[in-house]
């Protein structure tokens, strides 16, 4: 296999990996935001005392 093809595959692999990691971070932040919202709603339902 030519070096240029290996280099292209390596670059493509890095790019795809970064895209997947970025998507995972976005999903993690969205889940954390929803958890904070649910926690706040649950706190509002509890009686103050």
N, CA, C and O atoms as a MOPAC input file, in Angstrom:
PM7 MOZYME 1SCF
protein

 N      0.85000 1    -1.16400 1     0.00000 1
 C      0.00000 1     0.00000 1     0.00000 1
 C      0.90100 1     1.23500 1     0.00000 1
 O      1.93400 1     1.27200 1     0.66900 1
 N      0.49500 1     2.21100 1    -0.74500 1
 C      1.28700 1     3.42800 1    -0.83900 1
 C      1.18900 1     4.23500 1     0.45000 1
 O      0.18900 1     4.19500 1     1.16700 1
 N      2.25200 1     4.96000 1     0.71200 1
 C      2.30700 1     5.78800 1     1.91000 1
 C      1.21800 1     6.86100 1     1.87900 1
 O      0.62400 1     7.17400 1     2.91000 1
 N      0.96000 1     7.42200 1     0.69800 1
 C     -0.04900 1     8.47800 1     0.60600 1
 C     -1.44000 1     7.93700 1     0.95000 1
 O     -2.24600 1     8.64200 1     1.55700 1
 N     -1.72200 1     6.69100 1     0.56600 1
 C     -3.01800 1     6.09700 1     0.89500 1
 C     -3.11700 1     5.84300 1     2.39500 1
 O     -4.16500 1     6.07400 1     2.99800 1
 N     -2.02800 1     5.36900 1     2.99700 1
 C     -2.02100 1     5.17200 1     4.44700 1
 C     -2.22400 1     6.49400 1     5.17400 1
 O     -2.94900 1     6.56000 1     6.16600 1
 N     -1.58800 1     7.53400 1     4.68000 1
 C     -1.73000 1     8.85800 1     5.27700 1
 C     -3.17400 1     9.34800 1     5.15600 1
 O     -3.71500 1     9.92000 1     6.10200 1
 N     -3.79300 1     9.12900 1     4.00500 1
 C     -5.18200 1     9.54300 1     3.80500 1
 C     -6.11000 1     8.77700 1     4.73600 1
 O     -7.00900 1     9.36600 1     5.33500 1
 N     -5.90000 1     7.46200 1     4.86400 1
 C     -6.73000 1     6.66500 1     5.77600 1
 C     -6.53500 1     7.11900 1     7.22500 1
 O     -7.49600 1     7.18500 1     7.99200 1
 N     -5.31700 1     7.42500 1     7.58900 1
 C     -5.03600 1     7.89900 1     8.93800 1
 C     -5.73900 1     9.21500 1     9.22400 1
 O     -6.33200 1     9.39700 1    10.28700 1
 N     -5.66800 1    10.13900 1     8.25900 1
 C     -6.32700 1    11.43700 1     8.42700 1
 C     -7.83700 1    11.26900 1     8.51000 1
 O     -8.49200 1    11.90800 1     9.33400 1
 N     -8.39000 1    10.41300 1     7.66100 1
 C     -9.83600 1    10.17400 1     7.69100 1
 C    -10.25000 1     9.55200 1     9.02600 1
 O    -11.29200 1     9.90200 1     9.58000 1
 N     -9.44000 1     8.64100 1     9.53300 1
 C     -9.74000 1     8.01700 1    10.81800 1
 C     -9.73700 1     9.01300 1    11.95500 1
 O    -10.59200 1     8.96200 1    12.83900 1
 N     -8.77300 1     9.92300 1    11.93500 1
 C     -8.70800 1    10.95300 1    12.97900 1
 C     -9.92700 1    11.86200 1    12.91200 1
 O    -10.51700 1    12.19500 1    13.93900 1
 N    -10.30400 1    12.26200 1    11.69900 1
 C    -11.45900 1    13.15100 1    11.53000 1
 C    -12.73600 1    12.46600 1    12.00400 1
 O    -13.52700 1    13.07000 1    12.72700 1
 N    -12.94200 1    11.22900 1    11.60900 1
 C    -14.13900 1    10.49800 1    12.03200 1
 C    -14.15300 1    10.32600 1    13.54800 1
 O    -15.19900 1    10.46200 1    14.18300 1
 N    -13.00500 1    10.03000 1    14.11900 1
 C    -12.92000 1     9.88300 1    15.56700 1
 C    -13.27800 1    11.17100 1    16.29700 1
 O    -13.97600 1    11.14300 1    17.31000 1
 N    -12.80400 1    12.28900 1    15.78600 1
 C    -13.11900 1    13.57500 1    16.40800 1
 C    -14.61100 1    13.90500 1    16.27700 1
 O    -15.21700 1    14.44900 1    17.20000 1
 N    -15.18800 1    13.57500 1    15.13200 1
 C    -16.62200 1    13.81800 1    14.96400 1
 C    -17.44900 1    12.98600 1    15.93500 1
 O    -18.42000 1    13.48000 1    16.50900 1
 N    -17.07300 1    11.74100 1    16.11700 1
 C    -17.79500 1    10.86700 1    17.05600 1
 C    -17.63100 1    11.37400 1    18.48500 1
 O    -18.59000 1    11.38800 1    19.25700 1
 N    -16.42500 1    11.78800 1    18.83300 1
 C    -16.18300 1    12.30400 1    20.17900 1
 C    -16.99400 1    13.57600 1    20.42100 1
 O    -17.55200 1    13.76400 1    21.50200 1
 N    -17.05900 1    14.44200 1    19.42200 1
 C    -17.82300 1    15.68100 1    19.54200 1
 C    -19.30300 1    15.38000 1    19.75700 1
 O    -19.95200 1    16.00400 1    20.59700 1
 N    -19.83300 1    14.42800 1    18.99900 1
 C    -21.24300 1    14.05700 1    19.14300 1
 C    -21.51100 1    13.48500 1    20.53800 1
 O    -22.54700 1    13.76300 1    21.14200 1
 N    -20.57200 1    12.68900 1    21.03900 1
 C    -20.72500 1    12.10700 1    22.37900 1
 C    -20.73700 1    13.20100 1    23.44200 1
 O    -21.52000 1    13.13100 1    24.38900 1
 N    -19.88300 1    14.20400 1    23.29900 1
 C    -19.85000 1    15.29700 1    24.26900 1
 C    -21.13900 1    16.10800 1    24.23600 1
 O    -21.64500 1    16.52100 1    25.27900 1
 N    -21.67100 1    16.33500 1    23.03600 1
 C    -22.92700 1    17.07200 1    22.91600 1
 C    -24.05600 1    16.30600 1    23.59100 1
 O    -24.85700 1    16.89800 1    24.31400 1
 N    -24.13100 1    14.99200 1    23.36500 1
 C    -25.17400 1    14.17800 1    23.99400 1
 C    -25.01900 1    14.15800 1    25.51200 1
 O    -26.00900 1    14.18500 1    26.24200 1
 N    -23.77200 1    14.11200 1    25.98300 1
 C    -23.51800 1    14.10200 1    27.43400 1
 C    -23.98300 1    15.41200 1    28.06600 1
 O    -24.58700 1    15.40800 1    29.13800 1
 N    -23.70000 1    16.53400 1    27.40200 1
 C    -24.12300 1    17.82600 1    27.92800 1
 C    -25.64600 1    17.95400 1    27.91900 1
 O    -26.22800 1    18.51100 1    28.85000 1
 N    -26.28900 1    17.44400 1    26.87500 1
 C    -27.74600 1    17.50100 1    26.80900 1
 C    -28.36000 1    16.67000 1    27.92600 1
 O    -29.33700 1    17.09300 1    28.54500 1
 N    -27.79800 1    15.49100 1    28.19300 1
 C    -28.31000 1    14.64300 1    29.27300 1
 C    -28.11900 1    15.31900 1    30.62700 1
 O    -28.99500 1    15.24500 1    31.48900 1
 N    -26.98200 1    15.97200 1    30.81600 1
 C    -26.73300 1    16.66900 1    32.07600 1
 C    -27.71900 1    17.82400 1    32.25200 1
 O    -28.20400 1    18.06200 1    33.35800 1
 N    -28.00900 1    18.52600 1    31.19300 1
 C    -28.97900 1    19.62600 1    31.25500 1
 C    -30.36500 1    19.13700 1    31.61700 1
 O    -31.05300 1    19.75700 1    32.42800 1
 N    -30.78100 1    18.02500 1    31.02000 1
 C    -32.09100 1    17.46900 1    31.35000 1
 C    -32.12900 1    16.98900 1    32.79500 1
 O    -33.15100 1    17.12400 1    33.46800 1
 N    -31.02500 1    16.43100 1    33.27300 1
 C    -30.97200 1    15.97000 1    34.66000 1
 C    -31.09300 1    17.15300 1    35.62200 1
 O    -31.78600 1    17.05700 1    36.63500 1
 N    -30.43100 1    18.25700 1    35.31600 1
 C    -30.54700 1    19.45300 1    36.16700 1
 C    -31.97800 1    19.97000 1    36.18700 1
 O    -32.48600 1    20.37600 1    37.23200 1
 N    -32.62800 1    19.95400 1    35.01800 1
 C    -34.00500 1    20.42600 1    34.93400 1
 C    -34.93600 1    19.54100 1    35.76100 1
 O    -35.79600 1    20.04500 1    36.48300 1
 N    -34.76400 1    18.22700 1    35.65700 1
 C    -35.58600 1    17.31400 1    36.44900 1
 C    -35.32800 1    17.47600 1    37.94000 1
 O    -36.25500 1    17.40600 1    38.74700 1
 N    -34.07500 1    17.69000 1    38.30200 1
 C    -33.73700 1    17.88000 1    39.71700 1
 C    -34.40300 1    19.14600 1    40.25100 1
 O    -34.91000 1    19.16100 1    41.37200 1
 N    -34.40100 1    20.20800 1    39.44300 1
 C    -35.03500 1    21.44500 1    39.86100 1
 C    -36.54300 1    21.25600 1    40.00800 1
 O    -37.13400 1    21.72200 1    40.98200 1
 N    -37.16600 1    20.57800 1    39.05200 1
 C    -38.60200 1    20.31800 1    39.13400 1
 C    -38.94600 1    19.47700 1    40.35500 1
 O    -39.94500 1    19.73500 1    41.02600 1
 N    -38.12800 1    18.47600 1    40.64700 1
 C    -38.36600 1    17.63300 1    41.81000 1
 C    -38.22500 1    18.44500 1    43.09500 1
 O    -38.99400 1    18.25700 1    44.03800 1
 N    -37.25400 1    19.33900 1    43.13300 1
 C    -37.09000 1    20.19100 1    44.30000 1
 C    -38.26300 1    21.13500 1    44.49700 1
 O    -38.62700 1    21.44700 1    45.63000 1
 N    -38.85300 1    21.59100 1    43.40600 1
 C    -40.02100 1    22.47300 1    43.50100 1
 C    -41.24500 1    21.72900 1    44.02200 1
 O    -42.11300 1    22.33600 1    44.64900 1
 N    -41.32600 1    20.43400 1    43.77400 1
 C    -42.48200 1    19.63900 1    44.22500 1
 C    -42.41000 1    19.28800 1    45.71200 1
 O    -43.43900 1    19.08600 1    46.35700 1
 N    -41.20000 1    19.21700 1    46.24900 1
 C    -41.05600 1    18.86800 1    47.65300 1
 C    -41.53600 1    20.00300 1    48.53600 1
 O    -41.35800 1    21.17300 1    48.19800 1
 N    -42.13600 1    19.67200 1    49.65200 1
 C    -42.59800 1    20.72800 1    50.55200 1
 C    -41.41900 1    21.46000 1    51.18700 1
 O    -40.41000 1    20.85500 1    51.54800 1
 N    -41.57000 1    22.74000 1    51.31100 1
 C    -40.52000 1    23.54500 1    51.94900 1
 C    -40.67800 1    23.42100 1    53.46900 1
 O    -41.77900 1    23.51800 1    54.01000 1
 N    -39.54800 1    23.20400 1    54.13000 1
 C    -39.70700 1    23.06500 1    55.56500 1
 C    -38.43900 1    22.96900 1    56.20900 1
 O    -38.37700 1    22.84600 1    57.43300 1

